[in-house]
Coordinates of C-alpha atoms in Angstrom, one line a residue:
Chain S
X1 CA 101.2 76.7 97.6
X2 CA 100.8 80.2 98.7
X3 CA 101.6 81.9 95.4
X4 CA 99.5 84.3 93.7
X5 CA 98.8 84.3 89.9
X6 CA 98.3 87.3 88.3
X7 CA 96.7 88.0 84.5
X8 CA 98.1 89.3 82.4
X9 CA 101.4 90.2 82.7
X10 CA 101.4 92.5 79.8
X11 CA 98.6 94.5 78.2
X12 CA 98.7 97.4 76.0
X13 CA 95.9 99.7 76.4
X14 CA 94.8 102.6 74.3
X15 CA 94.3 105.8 76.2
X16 CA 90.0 106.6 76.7
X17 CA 89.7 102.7 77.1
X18 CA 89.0 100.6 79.6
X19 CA 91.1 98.1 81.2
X20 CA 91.3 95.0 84.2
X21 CA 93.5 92.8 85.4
X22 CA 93.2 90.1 87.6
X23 CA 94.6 88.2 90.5
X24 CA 94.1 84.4 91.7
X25 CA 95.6 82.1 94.5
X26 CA 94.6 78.5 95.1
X27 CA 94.2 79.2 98.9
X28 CA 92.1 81.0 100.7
X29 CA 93.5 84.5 101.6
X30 CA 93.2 87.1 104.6
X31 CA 93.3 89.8 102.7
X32 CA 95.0 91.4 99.4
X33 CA 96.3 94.8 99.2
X34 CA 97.1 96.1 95.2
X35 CA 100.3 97.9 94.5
X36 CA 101.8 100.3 92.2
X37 CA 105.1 100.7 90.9
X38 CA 105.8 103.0 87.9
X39 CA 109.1 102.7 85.6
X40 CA 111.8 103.3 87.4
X41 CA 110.2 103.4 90.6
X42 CA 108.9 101.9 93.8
X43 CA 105.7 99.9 94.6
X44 CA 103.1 102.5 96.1
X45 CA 100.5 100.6 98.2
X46 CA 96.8 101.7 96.3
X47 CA 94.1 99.6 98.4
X48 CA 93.6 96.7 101.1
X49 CA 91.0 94.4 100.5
X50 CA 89.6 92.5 103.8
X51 CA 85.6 91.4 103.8
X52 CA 84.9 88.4 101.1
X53 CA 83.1 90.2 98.0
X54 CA 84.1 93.5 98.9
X55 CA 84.2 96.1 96.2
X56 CA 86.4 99.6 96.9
X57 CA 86.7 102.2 94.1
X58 CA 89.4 105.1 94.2
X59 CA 88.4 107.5 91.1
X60 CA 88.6 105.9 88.3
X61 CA 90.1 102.5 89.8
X62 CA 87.5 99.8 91.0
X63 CA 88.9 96.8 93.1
X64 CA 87.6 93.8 94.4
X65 CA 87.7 90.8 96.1
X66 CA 86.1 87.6 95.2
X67 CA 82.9 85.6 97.3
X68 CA 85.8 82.8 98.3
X69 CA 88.7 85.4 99.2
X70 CA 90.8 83.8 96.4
X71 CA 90.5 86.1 93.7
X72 CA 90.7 89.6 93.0
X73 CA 90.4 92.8 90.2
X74 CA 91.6 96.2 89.7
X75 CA 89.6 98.0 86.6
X76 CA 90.5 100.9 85.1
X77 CA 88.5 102.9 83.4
X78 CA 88.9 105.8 80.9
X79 CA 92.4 105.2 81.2
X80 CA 95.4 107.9 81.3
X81 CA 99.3 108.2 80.5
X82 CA 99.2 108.2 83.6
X83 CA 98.2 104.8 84.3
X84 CA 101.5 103.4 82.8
X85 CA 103.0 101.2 85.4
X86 CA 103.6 97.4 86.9
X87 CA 100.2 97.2 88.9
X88 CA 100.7 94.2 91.9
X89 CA 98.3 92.3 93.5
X90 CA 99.9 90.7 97.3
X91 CA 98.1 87.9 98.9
X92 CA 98.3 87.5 102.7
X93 CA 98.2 84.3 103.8
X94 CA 96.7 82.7 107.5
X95 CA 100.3 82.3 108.6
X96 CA 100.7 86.6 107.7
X97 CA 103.1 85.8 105.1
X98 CA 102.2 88.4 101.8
X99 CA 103.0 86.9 98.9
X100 CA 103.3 89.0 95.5
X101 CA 102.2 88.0 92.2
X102 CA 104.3 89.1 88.9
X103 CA 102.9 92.1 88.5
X104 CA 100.7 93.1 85.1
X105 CA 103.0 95.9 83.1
X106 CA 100.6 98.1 81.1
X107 CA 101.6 100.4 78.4
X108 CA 99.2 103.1 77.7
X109 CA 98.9 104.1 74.0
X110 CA 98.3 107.3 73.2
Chain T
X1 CA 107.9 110.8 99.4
X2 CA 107.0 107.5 101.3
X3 CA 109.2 107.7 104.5
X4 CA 111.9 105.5 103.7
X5 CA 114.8 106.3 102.4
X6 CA 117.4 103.9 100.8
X7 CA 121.5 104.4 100.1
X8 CA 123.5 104.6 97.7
X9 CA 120.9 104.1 94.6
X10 CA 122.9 102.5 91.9
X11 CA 125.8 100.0 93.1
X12 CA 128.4 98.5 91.0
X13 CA 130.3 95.8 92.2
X14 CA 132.8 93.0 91.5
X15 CA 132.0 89.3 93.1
X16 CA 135.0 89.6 95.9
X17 CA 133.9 93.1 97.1
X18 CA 132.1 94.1 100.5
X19 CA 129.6 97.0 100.3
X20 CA 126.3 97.2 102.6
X21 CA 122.7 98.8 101.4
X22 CA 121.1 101.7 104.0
X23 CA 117.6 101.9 104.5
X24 CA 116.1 104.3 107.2
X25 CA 112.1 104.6 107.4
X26 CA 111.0 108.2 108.9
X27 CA 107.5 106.5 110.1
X28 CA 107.8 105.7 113.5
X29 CA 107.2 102.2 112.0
X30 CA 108.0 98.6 113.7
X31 CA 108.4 96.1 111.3
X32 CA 111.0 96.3 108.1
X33 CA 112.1 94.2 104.9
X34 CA 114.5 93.3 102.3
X35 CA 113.0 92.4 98.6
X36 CA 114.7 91.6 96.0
X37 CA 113.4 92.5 92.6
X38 CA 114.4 90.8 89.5
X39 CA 113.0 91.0 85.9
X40 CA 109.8 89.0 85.2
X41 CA 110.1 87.5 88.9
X42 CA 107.8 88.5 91.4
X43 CA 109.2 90.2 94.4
X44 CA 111.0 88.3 96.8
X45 CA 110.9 88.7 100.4
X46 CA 114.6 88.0 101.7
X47 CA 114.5 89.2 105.5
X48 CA 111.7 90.5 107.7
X49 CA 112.8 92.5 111.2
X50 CA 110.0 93.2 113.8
X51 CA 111.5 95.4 116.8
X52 CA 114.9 94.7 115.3
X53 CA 114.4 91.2 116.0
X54 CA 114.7 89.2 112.8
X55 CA 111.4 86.5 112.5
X56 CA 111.9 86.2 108.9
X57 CA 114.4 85.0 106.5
X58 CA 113.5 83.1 103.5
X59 CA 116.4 80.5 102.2
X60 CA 118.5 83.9 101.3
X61 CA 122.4 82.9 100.8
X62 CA 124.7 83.8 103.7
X63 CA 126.5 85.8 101.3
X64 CA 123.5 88.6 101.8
X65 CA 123.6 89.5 106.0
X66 CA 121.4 91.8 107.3
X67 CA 121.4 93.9 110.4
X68 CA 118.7 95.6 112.3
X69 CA 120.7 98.0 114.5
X70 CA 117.2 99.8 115.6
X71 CA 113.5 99.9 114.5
X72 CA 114.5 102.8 112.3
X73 CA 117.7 101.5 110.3
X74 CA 118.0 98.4 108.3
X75 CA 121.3 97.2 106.5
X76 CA 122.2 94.5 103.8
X77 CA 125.7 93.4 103.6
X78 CA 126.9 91.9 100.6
X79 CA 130.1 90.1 100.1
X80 CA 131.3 87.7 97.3
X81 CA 128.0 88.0 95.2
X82 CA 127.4 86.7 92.0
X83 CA 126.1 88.2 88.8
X84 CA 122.7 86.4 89.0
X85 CA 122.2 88.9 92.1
X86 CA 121.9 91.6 90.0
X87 CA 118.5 93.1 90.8
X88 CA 116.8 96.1 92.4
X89 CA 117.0 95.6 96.0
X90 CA 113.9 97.4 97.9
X91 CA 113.6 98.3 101.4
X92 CA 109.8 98.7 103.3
X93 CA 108.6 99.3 106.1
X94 CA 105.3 99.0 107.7
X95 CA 103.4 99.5 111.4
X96 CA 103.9 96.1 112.7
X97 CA 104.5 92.5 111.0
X98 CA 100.8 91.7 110.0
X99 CA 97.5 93.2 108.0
X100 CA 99.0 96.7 107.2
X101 CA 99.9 98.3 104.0
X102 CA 104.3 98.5 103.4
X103 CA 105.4 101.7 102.3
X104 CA 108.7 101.2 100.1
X105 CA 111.9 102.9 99.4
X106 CA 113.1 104.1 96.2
X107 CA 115.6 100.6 96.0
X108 CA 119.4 100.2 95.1
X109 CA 119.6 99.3 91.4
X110 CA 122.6 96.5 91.8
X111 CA 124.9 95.4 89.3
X112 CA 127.2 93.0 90.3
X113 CA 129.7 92.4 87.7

C-alpha cells in the first residue's frame, strides 16, 4: 500500500552525539520531502528529495534518498536542544498523493 | 510565521454542538488541506481543495464538512462529533496540488467532550 514506515519512533539522544533516522515505503516513490514539527507546534517543511540517490545537507542535517526511491535518512550530527522535535518523512506517490509516516519524536539530553 | 493562519486555537466542544475551524493562507497559494493529527497516528489527510474545487476527500465522516469559499479561505464544520475526534486539526497550503513543499498553520487543539 502506499504507506511509509518510519524508524524509530522514539530515540533519546545525548546532546554532542550524533543521530539518524530513517524512512521506508514498499513502492516506489516520486519524491519525499522531510518535516519538522516541534512540541506544541506545526510541521515546518526542511527538504524535498527528487533524483534517486540524491544526497542534500542543510548544516548539520544530511538527507538522502535511496538508489530505488523507496528509502530515505535524515542524520544529525553534533546534535542541539534545539533538535528536540517529531521529525517526518512524506512519501509522494505516482498518483501525487503524499503520504506521512509516524513521525520519529527525539528527546535531546542534555 | 508560515502564511497560514488558523482560528480559534483551542476548541472545546460537546457532541451536539456546531462550531467551524478558519484557516486563511497569506501565500498567494492554490491548493489547501485539512489533516487531522492524533497521538501516535500519522497525519491524516481529510480534504484537499485545488482552486476551491475539492479533488480530495479521504473516507472522512459527513459529520466533518468543509468549504472552500476562495483559494485563500478554508473552513471545517463540525457538528455532532464524537470524543474519538479529539485531535489537533492542521490546515496547509501549498502552490498547486502536486510536487511542492505545504506550509502549515499553527492547528486547532480540539477537545470534544
Amino acid at each position: 500500500g502506499q504507506q511509509v514506515m518510519q524508524i524509530p519512533q522514539y530515540q533519546h539522544v545525548q546532546e554532542g552525539e550524533d543521530f539518524t533516522t530513517y524512512c521506508n515505503s514498499s513502492t516506489t516513490l516520486s519524491n519525499i520531502q522531510w518535516y519538522k514539527q516541534r512540541p506544541g507546534g506545526h510541521p515546518v517543511f526542511l527538504i524535498q528529495l527528487v533524483k534517486s540517490g540524491e544526497v542534500k545537507k542543510q548544516k548539520r542535517l544530511t538527507f538522502q534518498f535511496g538508489e530505488a526511491k523507496k528509502n530515505s535518512s535524515l542524520h544529525i550530527t553534533a546534535t542541539q536542544t534545539t533538535d528536540v522535535g517529531t521529525y517526518f518523512c512524506a512519501g509522494r506517490y505516482g498518483n501525487n498523493r503524499l503520504a506521512f509516516g509516524k513521525g520519529n519524536q527525539v528527546v535531546v539530553i542534555p | 510565521e508560515t502564511g497560514v493562519t488558523q482560528t480559534p486555537r483551542h476548541l472545546v466542544m460537546g457532541m451536539t454542538n456546531k462550531k467551524s475551524l478558519k484557516c486563511e493562507q497569506h501565500l498567494g497559494h492554490n491548493a489547501m488541506y485539512w489533516y487531522k493529527q492524533s497521538a501516535k497516528k500519522p497525519l491524516e489527510l481529510m480534504f484537499v481543495y485545488s482552486l476551491e474545487e475539492r479533488v480530495e476527500n479521504n473516507s472522512v465522516p459527513s459529520r466533518f464538512s468543509p468549504e472552500c469559499p476562495n483559494s485563500s479561505h478554508l473552513f471545517l464544520h463540525l457538528h455532532t462529533l464524537q470524543p474519538e475526534d479529539s485531535a489537533l486539526y492542521l490546515c496547509a497550503s501549498s502552490p498547486t496540488v502536486g510536487h511542492h513543499e505545504q506550509y502549515f498553520g499553527p492547528g486547532t487543539r480540539l477537545t470534544v467532550t
